[in-house]
Each structure stands twice: as C-alpha cells, then as structure tokens.
Coordinates of N, CA and C and ligand atoms in Angstrom, one line a residue:
M1 N -0.6 71.8 25.0 CA -1.6 71.0 25.6 C -2.5 71.8 26.5
T2 N -3.8 71.5 26.4 CA -4.8 72.3 27.2 C -5.3 71.3 28.3
L3 N -5.4 71.8 29.5 CA -6.0 71.0 30.6 C -7.2 71.8 31.1
W4 N -8.3 71.2 31.2 CA -9.5 71.9 31.8 C -9.5 71.8 33.3
G5 N -9.7 72.9 33.9 CA -9.7 72.8 35.4 C -11.2 73.0 35.9
A6 N -11.6 72.1 36.8 CA -12.9 72.2 37.3 C -12.9 73.0 38.6
T7 N -12.6 74.3 38.5 CA -12.7 75.1 39.6 C -13.0 76.5 39.2
S8 N -13.8 77.2 40.0 CA -14.1 78.6 39.6 C -13.5 79.5 40.7
N9 N -12.6 78.9 41.6 CA -11.9 79.7 42.6 C -10.8 80.4 42.0
P10 N -10.8 81.7 41.9 CA -9.7 82.4 41.2 C -8.4 82.3 41.8
G11 N -8.4 82.1 43.2 CA -7.1 81.9 43.9 C -6.5 80.6 43.5
K12 N -7.3 79.6 43.4 CA -6.7 78.3 43.0 C -6.2 78.3 41.6
L13 N -7.1 78.9 40.7 CA -6.7 78.9 39.2 C -5.4 79.6 39.0
R14 N -5.2 80.7 39.8 CA -4.0 81.5 39.6 C -2.8 80.7 40.0
E15 N -2.9 80.0 41.2 CA -1.8 79.1 41.6 C -1.5 78.0 40.6
F16 N -2.6 77.4 40.1 CA -2.3 76.3 39.1 C -1.6 76.9 37.9
R17 N -2.0 78.0 37.4 CA -1.3 78.6 36.2 C 0.1 79.0 36.5
L18 N 0.3 79.5 37.7 CA 1.7 79.9 38.1 C 2.6 78.6 38.1
A19 N 2.0 77.5 38.7 CA 2.8 76.3 38.9 C 3.0 75.7 37.5
A20 N 2.1 75.8 36.6 CA 2.2 75.2 35.2 C 3.3 75.9 34.4
H21 N 3.6 77.2 34.7 CA 4.7 77.9 34.1 C 4.5 78.0 32.6
G22 N 3.3 77.9 32.1 CA 3.1 78.0 30.6 C 3.3 76.7 29.9
E23 N 3.7 75.6 30.7 CA 4.0 74.3 30.0 C 2.7 73.7 29.5
V24 N 1.6 73.9 30.2 CA 0.3 73.5 29.6 C -0.6 74.7 29.8
E25 N -1.6 74.8 29.0 CA -2.6 75.9 29.1 C -3.7 75.4 30.1
I26 N -4.0 76.2 31.1 CA -5.0 75.7 32.1 C -6.2 76.7 31.9
L27 N -7.3 76.1 31.5 CA -8.5 76.9 31.3 C -9.6 76.4 32.2
A28 N -10.4 77.3 32.7 CA -11.5 77.0 33.6 C -12.5 76.3 32.7
L29 N -13.1 75.3 33.2 CA -14.2 74.6 32.4 C -15.3 75.6 32.1
P30 N -15.6 75.8 30.8 CA -16.6 76.8 30.5 C -18.0 76.4 31.0
G31 N -18.8 77.3 31.5 CA -20.1 77.0 31.9 C -20.2 76.2 33.3
L32 N -19.1 76.2 34.0 CA -19.0 75.5 35.2 C -20.1 75.9 36.2
E33 N -20.4 77.2 36.2 CA -21.4 77.7 37.1 C -22.8 77.1 36.8
E34 N -23.1 76.7 35.6 CA -24.4 76.2 35.2 C -24.5 74.7 35.4
I35 N -23.4 74.0 35.6 CA -23.4 72.6 35.8 C -23.8 72.3 37.2
P36 N -24.8 71.4 37.5 CA -25.1 71.0 38.8 C -23.8 70.5 39.5
P37 N -23.5 71.0 40.8 CA -22.3 70.7 41.4 C -22.1 69.2 41.7
A38 N -20.8 68.8 41.5 CA -20.5 67.3 41.8 C -20.7 67.1 43.3
E39 N -21.0 65.8 43.6 CA -21.1 65.4 45.0 C -19.7 65.3 45.5
E40 N -19.6 65.6 46.8 CA -18.3 65.5 47.5 C -18.5 64.7 48.8
T41 N -18.7 63.4 48.6 CA -19.2 62.6 49.8 C -18.0 61.7 50.3
G42 N -16.8 61.9 49.8 CA -15.7 61.0 50.2 C -15.2 61.5 51.6
T43 N -14.4 60.6 52.2 CA -13.8 60.9 53.5 C -12.3 61.2 53.3
T44 N -11.9 61.1 52.1 CA -10.4 61.4 51.8 C -10.4 62.5 50.7
F45 N -9.2 63.2 50.7 CA -9.0 64.1 49.6 C -9.0 63.4 48.2
E46 N -8.4 62.2 48.2 CA -8.3 61.4 47.0 C -9.7 61.1 46.4
A47 N -10.6 60.6 47.3 CA -11.9 60.2 46.9 C -12.7 61.4 46.4
N48 N -12.6 62.5 47.1 CA -13.4 63.7 46.6 C -12.8 64.2 45.3
A49 N -11.5 64.3 45.2 CA -10.9 64.8 43.9 C -11.4 63.9 42.7
A50 N -11.3 62.6 43.0 CA -11.7 61.7 41.9 C -13.2 61.8 41.5
Q51 N -14.0 61.9 42.6 CA -15.4 62.1 42.3 C -15.7 63.3 41.4
K52 N -15.0 64.4 41.8 CA -15.2 65.7 41.0 C -14.7 65.6 39.6
A53 N -13.5 65.0 39.5 CA -12.8 64.9 38.1 C -13.7 64.0 37.2
L54 N -14.1 62.9 37.7 CA -14.9 62.0 36.9 C -16.2 62.6 36.4
Y55 N -16.8 63.3 37.4 CA -18.1 63.9 37.1 C -17.9 65.0 36.0
Y56 N -17.0 66.0 36.3 CA -16.9 67.1 35.3 C -16.2 66.8 34.0
S57 N -15.5 65.6 34.0 CA -14.8 65.3 32.7 C -15.8 65.0 31.6
A58 N -17.0 64.7 32.0 CA -18.1 64.4 31.0 C -18.4 65.7 30.2
Y59 N -18.1 66.9 30.8 CA -18.4 68.2 30.2 C -17.2 68.8 29.5
A60 N -16.1 68.2 29.6 CA -14.9 68.8 29.0 C -14.5 68.2 27.7
P61 N -13.9 69.0 26.8 CA -13.5 68.4 25.5 C -12.3 67.6 25.5
G62 N -11.5 67.7 26.6 CA -10.3 66.9 26.7 C -10.0 66.5 28.2
M63 N -8.7 66.4 28.5 CA -8.4 66.0 29.9 C -8.8 67.1 30.9
L64 N -9.4 66.7 32.0 CA -9.9 67.6 33.0 C -9.3 67.2 34.3
F65 N -8.9 68.2 35.1 CA -8.5 67.9 36.5 C -9.4 68.7 37.5
A66 N -9.5 68.0 38.6 CA -10.2 68.7 39.8 C -9.4 68.4 41.0
D67 N -9.4 69.4 41.9 CA -8.6 69.2 43.1 C -9.5 69.1 44.3
D68 N -9.0 68.5 45.4 CA -9.7 68.6 46.7 C -8.5 68.9 47.6
S69 N -8.8 69.9 48.5 CA -7.7 70.3 49.3 C -8.2 70.8 50.7
G70 N -7.3 71.0 51.6 CA -7.8 71.4 52.9 C -6.7 71.5 53.9
L71 N -7.0 71.8 55.1 CA -6.1 72.0 56.2 C -6.3 70.9 57.2
E72 N -5.1 70.2 57.6 CA -5.2 69.2 58.7 C -4.4 69.8 59.9
V73 N -5.1 69.9 61.0 CA -4.5 70.4 62.3 C -4.3 69.3 63.2
E74 N -3.1 69.1 63.6 CA -2.7 67.9 64.5 C -3.6 67.9 65.8
A75 N -3.6 69.0 66.5 CA -4.3 69.1 67.8 C -5.8 68.9 67.7
L76 N -6.3 69.0 66.5 CA -7.8 68.7 66.2 C -8.0 67.4 65.6
G77 N -7.0 66.5 65.7 CA -7.1 65.2 65.1 C -7.3 65.2 63.6
G78 N -6.7 66.2 62.9 CA -6.7 66.2 61.5 C -7.8 67.1 60.9
A79 N -8.7 67.6 61.8 CA -9.8 68.5 61.3 C -9.1 69.9 61.0
P80 N -9.8 70.7 60.1 CA -11.0 70.4 59.4 C -10.9 69.5 58.3
G81 N -9.8 69.2 57.7 CA -9.6 68.1 56.7 C -10.5 68.4 55.5
V82 N -11.2 67.3 55.1 CA -12.1 67.4 53.9 C -13.2 68.4 54.0
I83 N -13.5 68.8 55.2 CA -14.6 69.8 55.4 C -14.1 71.2 55.6
S84 N -12.8 71.5 55.2 CA -12.2 72.8 55.4 C -13.0 74.0 54.9
A85 N -13.6 73.8 53.7 CA -14.3 74.9 53.1 C -15.6 75.3 53.9
R86 N -16.2 74.2 54.5 CA -17.4 74.5 55.2 C -17.3 74.1 56.7
F87 N -16.1 74.4 57.3 CA -15.9 74.1 58.7 C -16.9 74.8 59.6
A88 N -17.2 76.1 59.3 CA -18.1 76.8 60.2 C -19.5 76.8 59.7
G89 N -19.8 75.9 58.7 CA -21.2 75.8 58.2 C -21.2 75.8 56.7
P90 N -22.3 75.4 56.0 CA -22.4 75.1 54.6 C -21.9 76.3 53.7
A91 N -22.3 77.5 54.1 CA -21.9 78.7 53.3 C -20.9 79.6 54.0
A92 N -20.0 79.0 54.8 CA -19.1 79.7 55.7 C -18.2 80.6 54.9
T93 N -17.9 81.8 55.4 CA -16.8 82.6 54.8 C -15.5 82.2 55.3
D94 N -14.4 82.6 54.6 CA -13.1 82.3 55.1 C -12.9 82.9 56.5
E95 N -13.4 84.1 56.8 CA -13.2 84.7 58.1 C -13.9 83.9 59.2
A96 N -15.1 83.4 58.9 CA -15.8 82.5 59.9 C -15.0 81.2 60.2
N97 N -14.5 80.6 59.1 CA -13.7 79.4 59.3 C -12.5 79.7 60.1
N98 N -11.8 80.8 59.8 CA -10.6 81.1 60.5 C -10.9 81.4 62.0
R99 N -12.0 82.1 62.3 CA -12.4 82.4 63.6 C -12.6 81.1 64.4
L100 N -13.4 80.2 63.8 CA -13.7 78.9 64.4 C -12.4 78.1 64.7
L101 N -11.5 78.1 63.8 CA -10.3 77.4 64.0 C -9.5 77.9 65.2
L102 N -9.4 79.2 65.3 CA -8.7 79.8 66.5 C -9.4 79.5 67.8
E103 N -10.8 79.5 67.7 CA -11.6 79.2 68.9 C -11.3 77.8 69.3
K104 N -11.4 76.9 68.4 CA -11.2 75.4 68.7 C -9.8 75.2 69.2
L105 N -8.8 75.9 68.7 CA -7.4 75.6 69.1 C -7.1 76.2 70.5
G106 N -7.8 77.3 70.8 CA -7.6 78.0 72.1 C -6.1 78.3 72.3
A107 N -5.6 77.8 73.5 CA -4.2 78.1 73.8 C -3.4 76.9 73.6
A108 N -3.8 76.0 72.7 CA -3.1 74.7 72.4 C -1.6 75.1 72.1
T109 N -0.7 74.3 72.6 CA 0.7 74.6 72.3 C 1.2 73.9 71.0
D110 N 0.6 72.7 70.8 CA 0.9 72.1 69.5 C 0.0 72.6 68.5
R111 N 0.6 73.5 67.6 CA -0.2 74.1 66.5 C 0.2 73.7 65.2
T112 N 0.8 72.4 65.1 CA 1.3 71.9 63.9 C 0.1 71.7 62.9
A113 N 0.3 72.0 61.7 CA -0.8 71.8 60.7 C -0.2 71.6 59.3
R114 N -1.0 71.0 58.4 CA -0.5 70.9 57.0 C -1.6 71.2 56.0
F115 N -1.2 71.8 55.0 CA -2.2 71.9 53.8 C -1.9 70.7 52.9
V116 N -3.0 70.1 52.5 CA -2.9 69.0 51.6 C -3.8 69.3 50.3
C117 N -3.2 68.9 49.2 CA -4.0 69.0 47.9 C -3.8 67.7 47.1
V118 N -5.0 67.2 46.7 CA -4.9 66.1 45.8 C -5.6 66.5 44.5
I119 N -4.9 66.3 43.4 CA -5.4 66.6 42.0 C -5.8 65.2 41.4
A120 N -7.0 65.2 40.8 CA -7.3 64.0 40.0 C -7.5 64.4 38.6
L121 N -7.0 63.6 37.7 CA -7.0 63.8 36.3 C -7.9 62.8 35.6
A122 N -8.8 63.3 34.8 CA -9.8 62.3 34.2 C -10.0 62.7 32.7
E123 N -10.5 61.8 32.0 CA -10.8 62.1 30.6 C -12.1 61.3 30.2
K124 N -13.1 62.0 29.9 CA -14.4 61.3 29.5 C -14.8 60.2 30.4
G125 N -14.9 60.5 31.7 CA -15.4 59.5 32.7 C -14.4 58.4 33.1
R126 N -13.1 58.6 32.7 CA -12.1 57.6 33.1 C -11.0 58.3 33.9
L127 N -10.8 57.7 35.1 CA -9.8 58.3 36.0 C -8.4 58.0 35.5
L128 N -7.5 59.0 35.3 CA -6.1 58.7 34.8 C -5.1 58.6 35.9
G129 N -5.4 59.4 37.0 CA -4.4 59.3 38.1 C -4.8 60.3 39.2
T130 N -4.2 60.2 40.4 CA -4.3 61.2 41.4 C -2.9 61.6 41.9
F131 N -2.7 62.8 42.2 CA -1.4 63.4 42.6 C -1.6 64.2 43.8
R132 N -0.7 64.0 44.8 CA -0.8 64.6 46.2 C 0.3 65.5 46.4
G133 N 0.0 66.6 47.1 CA 1.1 67.5 47.6 C 0.7 68.0 49.0
A134 N 1.7 68.2 49.8 CA 1.4 68.7 51.2 C 2.5 69.6 51.7
V135 N 2.2 70.6 52.5 CA 3.1 71.5 53.1 C 2.9 71.7 54.6
E136 N 3.9 71.6 55.4 CA 3.8 71.7 56.8 C 4.0 73.1 57.3
G137 N 3.2 73.4 58.3 CA 3.4 74.7 59.0 C 2.8 74.7 60.4
R138 N 2.4 75.9 60.9 CA 1.7 75.9 62.2 C 0.7 77.0 62.2
I139 N -0.3 76.9 63.1 CA -1.4 77.9 63.1 C -1.0 79.0 64.0
N140 N -1.0 80.2 63.4 CA -0.6 81.4 64.1 C -1.7 81.8 65.1
D141 N -1.4 82.6 66.1 CA -2.5 82.9 67.0 C -3.4 84.0 66.6
Q142 N -3.0 84.7 65.4 CA -4.0 85.6 64.8 C -3.7 85.7 63.3
P143 N -4.7 86.1 62.5 CA -4.5 86.2 61.1 C -3.5 87.3 60.7
R144 N -2.7 87.0 59.7 CA -1.7 88.1 59.2 C -1.7 88.0 57.7
G145 N -1.8 89.2 57.1 CA -1.6 89.4 55.7 C -2.9 89.3 54.9
G146 N -2.9 90.0 53.7 CA -4.1 90.1 52.9 C -4.0 89.3 51.6
H147 N -2.9 88.5 51.4 CA -2.8 87.7 50.2 C -3.5 86.4 50.4
G148 N -3.7 85.7 49.2 CA -4.2 84.3 49.3 C -5.7 84.2 49.6
F149 N -6.1 83.1 50.2 CA -7.5 82.9 50.5 C -7.6 81.8 51.6
G150 N -8.8 81.5 52.0 CA -9.0 80.5 53.0 C -8.2 80.7 54.3
Y151 N -7.4 79.7 54.7 CA -6.7 79.7 55.9 C -5.3 80.4 55.8
D152 N -5.0 80.9 54.6 CA -3.6 81.4 54.4 C -3.1 82.4 55.5
P153 N -4.0 83.3 55.9 CA -3.5 84.3 56.9 C -3.2 83.7 58.3
L154 N -3.6 82.4 58.5 CA -3.3 81.8 59.8 C -2.2 80.7 59.7
F155 N -1.8 80.5 58.4 CA -0.8 79.4 58.2 C 0.6 79.9 58.2
F156 N 1.3 79.7 59.3 CA 2.7 80.2 59.5 C 3.6 79.2 58.9
Y157 N 4.4 79.7 57.9 CA 5.4 78.8 57.3 C 6.8 79.2 57.7
A158 N 7.4 78.3 58.5 CA 8.7 78.7 59.1 C 9.8 79.1 58.1
P159 N 10.0 78.4 57.0 CA 11.0 78.8 56.0 C 10.8 80.2 55.5
F160 N 9.6 80.7 55.4 CA 9.4 82.1 55.0 C 9.4 83.0 56.2
G161 N 9.2 82.5 57.4 CA 9.2 83.4 58.6 C 7.9 84.2 58.7
C162 N 6.9 83.8 58.0 CA 5.6 84.6 58.0 C 4.5 83.6 57.5
T163 N 3.2 84.2 57.5 CA 2.1 83.3 57.1 C 2.0 83.4 55.5
F164 N 1.3 82.4 55.0 CA 1.1 82.4 53.5 C 0.3 83.6 53.1
G165 N -0.5 84.2 54.1 CA -1.2 85.4 53.8 C -0.3 86.6 53.6
E166 N 0.9 86.5 54.0 CA 1.8 87.6 53.9 C 2.8 87.6 52.6
V167 N 2.6 86.5 51.8 CA 3.5 86.4 50.6 C 2.6 86.4 49.3
E168 N 3.3 86.9 48.3 CA 2.7 86.9 47.0 C 2.4 85.5 46.5
P169 N 1.3 85.3 45.7 CA 1.0 83.9 45.2 C 2.2 83.3 44.5
E170 N 3.0 84.1 43.8 CA 4.2 83.7 43.1 C 5.2 82.9 44.0
R171 N 5.3 83.4 45.3 CA 6.2 82.8 46.2 C 5.5 81.6 46.9
K172 N 4.2 81.7 47.2 CA 3.5 80.6 47.8 C 3.6 79.4 46.9
F173 N 3.3 79.6 45.6 CA 3.2 78.4 44.8 C 4.5 77.6 44.7
T174 N 5.6 78.2 45.0 CA 6.9 77.5 44.9 C 7.0 76.4 45.9
V175 N 6.2 76.5 47.0 CA 6.2 75.5 48.1 C 4.9 74.9 48.4
S176 N 3.8 75.4 47.8 CA 2.5 75.0 48.3 C 2.1 73.6 47.9
H177 N 1.2 73.1 48.6 CA 0.6 71.8 48.4 C 0.0 71.7 47.0
R178 N -0.6 72.8 46.5 CA -1.3 72.8 45.2 C -0.2 72.8 44.1
G179 N 0.8 73.6 44.3 CA 1.9 73.6 43.4 C 2.6 72.3 43.2
Q180 N 2.8 71.6 44.4 CA 3.5 70.3 44.4 C 2.6 69.3 43.6
A181 N 1.3 69.3 43.9 CA 0.4 68.3 43.3 C 0.3 68.6 41.8
L182 N 0.3 69.8 41.4 CA 0.2 70.2 40.0 C 1.5 69.7 39.3
R183 N 2.6 70.0 39.9 CA 3.9 69.6 39.3 C 4.0 68.1 39.1
A184 N 3.5 67.4 40.1 CA 3.5 65.9 40.0 C 2.7 65.4 38.8
M185 N 1.5 66.1 38.6 CA 0.7 65.7 37.5 C 1.4 66.1 36.2
L186 N 2.1 67.2 36.1 CA 2.8 67.6 34.9 C 3.9 66.7 34.6
A187 N 4.6 66.2 35.7 CA 5.8 65.3 35.5 C 5.2 64.0 34.8
W188 N 4.1 63.6 35.3 CA 3.5 62.4 34.8 C 3.1 62.5 33.3
L189 N 2.5 63.7 33.0 CA 2.1 63.9 31.6 C 3.3 64.0 30.7
R190 N 4.4 64.7 31.3 CA 5.6 64.8 30.5 C 6.2 63.5 30.2
A191 N 6.2 62.6 31.2 CA 6.8 61.3 31.0 C 6.1 60.5 29.9
G192 N 4.8 60.8 29.8 CA 4.1 60.3 28.6 C 3.9 58.8 28.7
D193 N 4.3 58.2 29.8 CA 4.1 56.7 29.9 C 3.1 56.4 31.0
R194 N 1.9 56.1 30.5 CA 0.8 55.9 31.4 C 1.0 54.8 32.3
R195 N 1.9 53.8 32.0 CA 2.1 52.7 32.8 C 2.8 53.1 34.1
N196 N 3.5 54.3 34.1 CA 4.1 54.8 35.4 C 3.2 55.6 36.2
C197 N 1.9 55.6 35.8 CA 1.0 56.5 36.5 C 0.8 55.9 37.9
P198 N 0.8 56.9 39.0 CA 0.5 56.4 40.3 C -0.9 55.8 40.3
P199 N -1.1 54.6 40.8 CA -2.4 54.0 40.7 C -3.5 55.0 41.2
A200 N -4.6 55.0 40.4 CA -5.7 55.9 40.8 C -6.3 55.4 42.1
R201 N -6.3 56.3 43.1 CA -6.9 55.9 44.4 C -8.3 56.3 44.6
Ligands
LIG1 P1 -12.1 72.5 48.3 O1 -12.5 73.6 47.4 O2 -13.1 71.5 48.6 O3 -10.8 71.9 47.9 O4 -11.8 73.2 49.7 C1 -10.6 73.7 50.0 C2 -10.7 74.6 51.3 O5 -9.6 74.3 52.0 C3 -10.7 76.0 50.9 O6 -11.9 76.6 50.8 C4 -9.9 76.6 52.1 O7 -10.7 76.8 53.2 C5 -8.9 75.5 52.4 N1 -7.7 75.6 51.6 C6 -7.2 74.7 50.7 N2 -6.1 75.1 50.1 C7 -5.8 76.3 50.7 C8 -4.7 77.2 50.6 O8 -3.8 77.1 49.7 N3 -4.8 78.3 51.4 C9 -5.8 78.5 52.3 N4 -6.8 77.7 52.5 C10 -6.8 76.6 51.7

C-alpha cells in the first residue's frame, strides 16, 4: 500500500518511514512545492492536520496524510503549540525559535513540555480519521546535540537521559509523538474496519 505524505520536511519524512517499517510505502506528494500551500488557520493540531489533509488529498492519486505537530510548554500555558514552526516569526529558523523559547522560559523551574503530533488521513477530499501521539519531556537550559530538527536539541527526554537532539532518528521514532501517531494510523489501516475509525475531529 502506498500512502502519500503532504510534507517536504525531510526530518519528518524520515521519521514517518522509520515508523512505518516498510509496512506501507510512504512517498512525498509529487510537486508539493508547486501547489499553493494549504491554509493552517485552526487553533488545534487536529483542525490544522485535517485542513491540510483535505486540501492536499485533491492532488494525490490515493490516500494522503498530513500532520500538524508542535511543542506545548506548561509554564507558557501550552505555547508555542500550533505556532511552533513560526514562534519567532513567519520565516523563523529553528535556532531563532529555540532562542526565543529559552528567553521566555528564563529561570522557570517547571520546564515540563510535550511534543504532540496529529496525523489526518484523507482521500479525495474526504477525511478518514485523525490520529494523535504525544511524548513528555522537559526543556533543557541549553541546546544539546546535532540530530533531529526544530526543538529537538532542547527537548530532554528522561528515559533516554539526554535530549532528542542527541539521539539517532531510529531511536527517537521508537518513542516520538510522530511515531506514535503514525503507528495509530497504521493499526487502523491494518484493522481494515472503517467503523472502528476514531471519529474525525
Ligand atoms: P508543522 O510543520 O506545522 O507541524 O510544525 C511543526 C513545528 O513544531 C516544527 O517546525 C518544529 O518547530 C516543531 N516540532 C514538531 N515536531 C518536532 C520534533 O519532533 N522535534 C522538534 N521539533 C518539532
């Protein structure tokens, strides 16, 4: 089975493929760069993932998934949340986002945070389901490690004893929000019973 992924982020694609373990073929939607970008106006990960999946599914020959993900920091009331990619501005770099996060957190003692990922699956403009994964950690006081992307160098994951930036993607995907959401979608596809689909949110 082939699933089309509406992402051109190589870090995300790599994690999706690792999590899929060859069970399904995950291909980037061809010509994604030329398609006018989908709107992301939702206030929840579910709403944004669904918006993207529905929009891009019109360009895919089969089932297409899109994800929306981000970091929720307790001491910041859940920010940056759905604006994680553009926390420091519309074209912010990962470094700028990380810097701003550290600035905003200052010397806060509660550094609890979670990565959340919601994957929406759609086919020809019809939403088939949404699937959520989350992983808990805390924000380190400085970036560590050169792996991953986004906030990985700041995300300290206690069971590993280091940040996500310090582990290979192969290890990260075993516990990551993205891996969990993808595995939930695969389990649903495997069950093959659409009546058991988590209601599309
Ligand atoms: P999206 O492309 O709208 O889903 O934005 C996701 C943003 O959240 C990314 O650009 C990162 O800043 C952050 N993010 C989501 N997942 C991860 C992750 O696994 N590691 C690091 N940062 C992440």
